[in-house]
Amino acid sequence: MKKGIILLGSLLLVSSTLLAACSSGGSDSANSATPQGNDAAQTAAAAQPLTSLVEASDLTKLPDVSKKRNDTIIVALTDPAGVFTPFFNQSGYDGNVISQLWTPLITVDDKGLPIPNLAKSWDISKDNLIYTFHLVPDTKFSDGSPLTAEDVAFTWTLIYDKAYAGDSKILDLGIKGGKAYTEGKAKQIEGIKVIDPQTISVTLEKPNALALPILGDNVLSKAYYGKDYKFGQLDYLKKLHGSPLGNGAYKLEKFIPGQEVRLEANDNFFKGKPKTQHFIYKTAEGDAWQFIETGDTDFAPFTATQENIDKLKGLGFLNILPYTPSTYGYIQLNLENEKLKDKKVRQALTYGLDRKTIYVDAAQGAGAVANIPSSPIFWSYTTDGVNPYNYDPEKAKKLLDEAGWVAGSDGIREKNGQKLTIHMLTSKRPETDTFIALAAENYKEIGVDFQPEIFADFNAMVAKVDGKDYDMASFSTPMLTDPSDGIEQFVDGEIKGYNNPKVKELYEKGLSTTNIEERKKIYKELYLLLNDELPVIFTNYKKTVYAYNGRMEHVKVSPFIGLSGNLFEWSLK
């Protein structure tokens, strides 16, 4: 699972689907987390100041630059790297672009359950090993060439090439004969069968609860991306990353790094030509408020504080849409540092951090405290038996005493001649100063020397994390599409120093069945285990609002696939 943005009450970056980039997604649910403690009711009430769309009150206030746009919608996005080929991008921002250039075989509804898309239907064998997809007939890529089962077979085969270095989860499924193909022992993958131009089947070696959405991902054109294909040689694809050929609602017109990604409507889109001719991701650096106020962008996310909502309403020309993302925030811990290997120390650092004040009260209720690796919108979410770790400095002190950390003359705890110093990495955002001040105060009270390091650049901070020169670092997940996505980082080695066989066993068990009730039981056991062990400190769930140009109609933001679900229907009145 790729890292999300730093989450200290920060803005959730505009998020069209990250399925292609991260195998993860987000949610548009009215559900909110269930806060713990005596203030639960008040916090829950404050956590969602909006429950439905608020329409623009005065379109005469619309900036002139917005009034003049009749065929273009502009959305802000952090500058992508320009790798616009599904399964090969390493950036979620590239994934945002890809999600407009491609449409997958299968999409999801507002509960995250699979529904037909490019595949009009599918059949699954009783043993959950054979999947047969029936494609919508006469579908085309954006250049007018046909999209058939041969393209699907090529896509799956390409991912099993020994030179493939991406992170597609198709590899995790274990397609029958895939390993033999990767090792060069077979010239094709035994489990992939093209039945006719609109029908393809695939056989897995073992059941997997996520097989359907994983197999139902994007499709590459065999004629375009496979023209120069030779087993074990994929470097030729690099020259195609900047000139993608997709089948989505839009096609790439121009990418100007540091300025914009310009997309134009795909006349061959299988659901019909998009209602707005041009869609632009504005990548120039700037303030989200400034861009939306001046009309330089038409759509932007903001944390759902009452202050932000009142300000957005005051502009008059914006529609305001409440949104609950499927992400969770967490503080990553360097478990390779001896002091953090002790569970009691990790629990003390959690009890000793006033997360409600930091992540809920300071955000004017625009969120809730998280205690498990799941968004409250998921069917697997539970608070039953979950330790809420309510702020309790006395309990934190007791745990540190038990762990052998004794307060020194200066109040800072020591053990074996070493002070309990925590080197914390975070990003410079409007909320950072509040977090740093409160965290420093909280940790000083329990005898922890809190040493924050603030980065202006997210990638620079990640590089320092990769170099293991830290104790704590703030992150959020990308959008999650399935409960297993929130667990993945605890079993794939991303959380260095954490290796619990029981977690891996339960993770695999949760993927081995498609029965929702069985999976609920498994994830509850996982949540309780991770809630106790705390390989990370779970921090918060976000409440967000999307503000968009009051001229825009038919706007929806999918719970799990962001903007791409119905962007082709967005229009300007």
PDB file of N, CA, C and O in Angstrom, residues 379-414:
ATOM      1  N   TRP A 379     -17.965  -2.351   6.048  1.00  0.00           N
ATOM      2  CA  TRP A 379     -18.838  -3.340   6.680  1.00  0.00           C
ATOM      3  C   TRP A 379     -18.116  -4.100   7.788  1.00  0.00           C
ATOM      4  O   TRP A 379     -18.745  -4.704   8.652  1.00  0.00           O
ATOM      5  N   SER A 380     -16.804  -4.052   7.804  1.00  0.00           N
ATOM      6  CA  SER A 380     -16.029  -4.769   8.817  1.00  0.00           C
ATOM      7  C   SER A 380     -15.766  -3.935  10.072  1.00  0.00           C
ATOM      8  O   SER A 380     -15.308  -4.465  11.086  1.00  0.00           O
ATOM      9  N   TYR A 381     -16.084  -2.641  10.012  1.00  0.00           N
ATOM     10  CA  TYR A 381     -15.740  -1.741  11.116  1.00  0.00           C
ATOM     11  C   TYR A 381     -16.472  -2.123  12.397  1.00  0.00           C
ATOM     12  O   TYR A 381     -17.640  -2.494  12.380  1.00  0.00           O
ATOM     13  N   THR A 382     -15.780  -2.047  13.510  1.00  0.00           N
ATOM     14  CA  THR A 382     -16.391  -2.357  14.806  1.00  0.00           C
ATOM     15  C   THR A 382     -15.687  -1.583  15.921  1.00  0.00           C
ATOM     16  O   THR A 382     -14.519  -1.224  15.793  1.00  0.00           O
ATOM     17  N   THR A 383     -16.414  -1.327  16.986  1.00  0.00           N
ATOM     18  CA  THR A 383     -15.801  -0.788  18.209  1.00  0.00           C
ATOM     19  C   THR A 383     -15.939  -1.791  19.353  1.00  0.00           C
ATOM     20  O   THR A 383     -15.482  -1.521  20.459  1.00  0.00           O
ATOM     21  N   ASP A 384     -16.568  -2.925  19.070  1.00  0.00           N
ATOM     22  CA  ASP A 384     -16.805  -3.947  20.090  1.00  0.00           C
ATOM     23  C   ASP A 384     -15.482  -4.535  20.578  1.00  0.00           C
ATOM     24  O   ASP A 384     -14.751  -5.163  19.822  1.00  0.00           O
ATOM     25  N   GLY A 385     -15.177  -4.302  21.849  1.00  0.00           N
ATOM     26  CA  GLY A 385     -13.952  -4.831  22.441  1.00  0.00           C
ATOM     27  C   GLY A 385     -12.707  -4.036  22.117  1.00  0.00           C
ATOM     28  O   GLY A 385     -11.607  -4.379  22.578  1.00  0.00           O
ATOM     29  N   VAL A 386     -12.851  -2.972  21.334  1.00  0.00           N
ATOM     30  CA  VAL A 386     -11.696  -2.166  20.923  1.00  0.00           C
ATOM     31  C   VAL A 386     -11.307  -1.196  22.032  1.00  0.00           C
ATOM     32  O   VAL A 386     -12.153  -0.483  22.574  1.00  0.00           O
ATOM     33  N   ASN A 387     -10.035  -1.188  22.380  1.00  0.00           N
ATOM     34  CA  ASN A 387      -9.535  -0.243  23.384  1.00  0.00           C
ATOM     35  C   ASN A 387      -9.508   1.153  22.772  1.00  0.00           C
ATOM     36  O   ASN A 387      -8.826   1.387  21.780  1.00  0.00           O
ATOM     37  N   PRO A 388     -10.237   2.130  23.346  1.00  0.00           N
ATOM     38  CA  PRO A 388     -10.276   3.478  22.769  1.00  0.00           C
ATOM     39  C   PRO A 388      -9.027   4.313  23.063  1.00  0.00           C
ATOM     40  O   PRO A 388      -8.845   5.370  22.467  1.00  0.00           O
ATOM     41  N   TYR A 389      -8.187   3.845  23.987  1.00  0.00           N
ATOM     42  CA  TYR A 389      -6.983   4.586  24.371  1.00  0.00           C
ATOM     43  C   TYR A 389      -7.296   6.056  24.640  1.00  0.00           C
ATOM     44  O   TYR A 389      -6.620   6.964  24.151  1.00  0.00           O
ATOM     45  N   ASN A 390      -8.352   6.294  25.413  1.00  0.00           N
ATOM     46  CA  ASN A 390      -8.657   7.668  25.807  1.00  0.00           C
ATOM     47  C   ASN A 390      -7.453   8.297  26.499  1.00  0.00           C
ATOM     48  O   ASN A 390      -6.700   7.613  27.203  1.00  0.00           O
ATOM     49  N   TYR A 391      -7.284   9.567  26.304  1.00  0.00           N
ATOM     50  CA  TYR A 391      -6.130  10.287  26.858  1.00  0.00           C
ATOM     51  C   TYR A 391      -6.031  10.047  28.360  1.00  0.00           C
ATOM     52  O   TYR A 391      -6.943  10.346  29.122  1.00  0.00           O
ATOM     53  N   ASP A 392      -4.928   9.469  28.794  1.00  0.00           N
ATOM     54  CA  ASP A 392      -4.754   9.097  30.191  1.00  0.00           C
ATOM     55  C   ASP A 392      -3.260   9.122  30.528  1.00  0.00           C
ATOM     56  O   ASP A 392      -2.582   8.092  30.503  1.00  0.00           O
ATOM     57  N   PRO A 393      -2.727  10.314  30.825  1.00  0.00           N
ATOM     58  CA  PRO A 393      -1.289  10.415  31.092  1.00  0.00           C
ATOM     59  C   PRO A 393      -0.833   9.577  32.275  1.00  0.00           C
ATOM     60  O   PRO A 393       0.300   9.085  32.288  1.00  0.00           O
ATOM     61  N   GLU A 394      -1.699   9.380  33.262  1.00  0.00           N
ATOM     62  CA  GLU A 394      -1.304   8.572  34.419  1.00  0.00           C
ATOM     63  C   GLU A 394      -1.111   7.111  34.018  1.00  0.00           C
ATOM     64  O   GLU A 394      -0.176   6.442  34.476  1.00  0.00           O
ATOM     65  N   LYS A 395      -1.984   6.619  33.156  1.00  0.00           N
ATOM     66  CA  LYS A 395      -1.836   5.247  32.675  1.00  0.00           C
ATOM     67  C   LYS A 395      -0.584   5.132  31.808  1.00  0.00           C
ATOM     68  O   LYS A 395       0.128   4.122  31.851  1.00  0.00           O
ATOM     69  N   ALA A 396      -0.310   6.176  31.024  1.00  0.00           N
ATOM     70  CA  ALA A 396       0.896   6.180  30.197  1.00  0.00           C
ATOM     71  C   ALA A 396       2.141   6.118  31.074  1.00  0.00           C
ATOM     72  O   ALA A 396       3.090   5.363  30.790  1.00  0.00           O
ATOM     73  N   LYS A 397       2.145   6.871  32.148  1.00  0.00           N
ATOM     74  CA  LYS A 397       3.290   6.876  33.061  1.00  0.00           C
ATOM     75  C   LYS A 397       3.486   5.496  33.696  1.00  0.00           C
ATOM     76  O   LYS A 397       4.619   5.008  33.820  1.00  0.00           O
ATOM     77  N   LYS A 398       2.381   4.871  34.072  1.00  0.00           N
ATOM     78  CA  LYS A 398       2.463   3.553  34.685  1.00  0.00           C
ATOM     79  C   LYS A 398       3.066   2.528  33.723  1.00  0.00           C
ATOM     80  O   LYS A 398       3.915   1.711  34.094  1.00  0.00           O
ATOM     81  N   LEU A 399       2.649   2.582  32.474  1.00  0.00           N
ATOM     82  CA  LEU A 399       3.179   1.658  31.463  1.00  0.00           C
ATOM     83  C   LEU A 399       4.671   1.880  31.236  1.00  0.00           C
ATOM     84  O   LEU A 399       5.441   0.927  31.088  1.00  0.00           O
ATOM     85  N   LEU A 400       5.087   3.139  31.229  1.00  0.00           N
ATOM     86  CA  LEU A 400       6.510   3.438  31.047  1.00  0.00           C
ATOM     87  C   LEU A 400       7.318   2.970  32.255  1.00  0.00           C
ATOM     88  O   LEU A 400       8.442   2.482  32.109  1.00  0.00           O
ATOM     89  N   ASP A 401       6.730   3.111  33.448  1.00  0.00           N
ATOM     90  CA  ASP A 401       7.390   2.580  34.656  1.00  0.00           C
ATOM     91  C   ASP A 401       7.594   1.071  34.512  1.00  0.00           C
ATOM     92  O   ASP A 401       8.682   0.537  34.779  1.00  0.00           O
ATOM     93  N   GLU A 402       6.536   0.386  34.074  1.00  0.00           N
ATOM     94  CA  GLU A 402       6.599  -1.067  33.926  1.00  0.00           C
ATOM     95  C   GLU A 402       7.611  -1.478  32.859  1.00  0.00           C
ATOM     96  O   GLU A 402       8.211  -2.557  32.942  1.00  0.00           O
ATOM     97  N   ALA A 403       7.808  -0.604  31.884  1.00  0.00           N
ATOM     98  CA  ALA A 403       8.754  -0.902  30.808  1.00  0.00           C
ATOM     99  C   ALA A 403      10.187  -0.553  31.200  1.00  0.00           C
ATOM    100  O   ALA A 403      11.117  -0.755  30.408  1.00  0.00           O
ATOM    101  N   GLY A 404      10.372  -0.020  32.420  1.00  0.00           N
ATOM    102  CA  GLY A 404      11.716   0.264  32.913  1.00  0.00           C
ATOM    103  C   GLY A 404      12.236   1.645  32.599  1.00  0.00           C
ATOM    104  O   GLY A 404      13.424   1.930  32.811  1.00  0.00           O
ATOM    105  N   TRP A 405      11.356   2.543  32.130  1.00  0.00           N
ATOM    106  CA  TRP A 405      11.767   3.916  31.840  1.00  0.00           C
ATOM    107  C   TRP A 405      11.471   4.773  33.066  1.00  0.00           C
ATOM    108  O   TRP A 405      10.315   5.002  33.408  1.00  0.00           O
ATOM    109  N   VAL A 406      12.536   5.245  33.712  1.00  0.00           N
ATOM    110  CA  VAL A 406      12.426   5.974  34.976  1.00  0.00           C
ATOM    111  C   VAL A 406      12.727   7.454  34.759  1.00  0.00           C
ATOM    112  O   VAL A 406      13.666   7.811  34.029  1.00  0.00           O
ATOM    113  N   ALA A 407      11.914   8.317  35.387  1.00  0.00           N
ATOM    114  CA  ALA A 407      12.100   9.755  35.230  1.00  0.00           C
ATOM    115  C   ALA A 407      13.435  10.190  35.809  1.00  0.00           C
ATOM    116  O   ALA A 407      13.796   9.830  36.943  1.00  0.00           O
ATOM    117  N   GLY A 408      14.185  10.986  35.011  1.00  0.00           N
ATOM    118  CA  GLY A 408      15.463  11.522  35.467  1.00  0.00           C
ATOM    119  C   GLY A 408      15.282  12.833  36.194  1.00  0.00           C
ATOM    120  O   GLY A 408      14.161  13.299  36.415  1.00  0.00           O
ATOM    121  N   SER A 409      16.372  13.465  36.554  1.00  0.00           N
ATOM    122  CA  SER A 409      16.318  14.720  37.309  1.00  0.00           C
ATOM    123  C   SER A 409      15.638  15.837  36.528  1.00  0.00           C
ATOM    124  O   SER A 409      15.066  16.765  37.103  1.00  0.00           O
ATOM    125  N   ASP A 410      15.711  15.758  35.200  1.00  0.00           N
ATOM    126  CA  ASP A 410      15.078  16.785  34.368  1.00  0.00           C
ATOM    127  C   ASP A 410      13.648  16.413  33.956  1.00  0.00           C
ATOM    128  O   ASP A 410      13.005  17.109  33.173  1.00  0.00           O
ATOM    129  N   GLY A 411      13.158  15.290  34.482  1.00  0.00           N
ATOM    130  CA  GLY A 411      11.799  14.853  34.166  1.00  0.00           C
ATOM    131  C   GLY A 411      11.702  13.937  32.973  1.00  0.00           C
ATOM    132  O   GLY A 411      10.651  13.321  32.749  1.00  0.00           O
ATOM    133  N   ILE A 412      12.787  13.845  32.199  1.00  0.00           N
ATOM    134  CA  ILE A 412      12.778  12.974  31.026  1.00  0.00           C
ATOM    135  C   ILE A 412      13.161  11.558  31.454  1.00  0.00           C
ATOM    136  O   ILE A 412      14.128  11.361  32.195  1.00  0.00           O
ATOM    137  N   ARG A 413      12.443  10.600  30.999  1.00  0.00           N
ATOM    138  CA  ARG A 413      12.675   9.219  31.392  1.00  0.00           C
ATOM    139  C   ARG A 413      13.953   8.656  30.765  1.00  0.00           C
ATOM    140  O   ARG A 413      14.328   9.034  29.649  1.00  0.00           O
ATOM    141  N   GLU A 414      14.571   7.741  31.507  1.00  0.00           N
ATOM    142  CA  GLU A 414      15.814   7.133  31.055  1.00  0.00           C
ATOM    143  C   GLU A 414      15.768   5.619  31.292  1.00  0.00           C
ATOM    144  O   GLU A 414      15.055   5.135  32.172  1.00  0.00           O
TER     145      GLU A 414
END
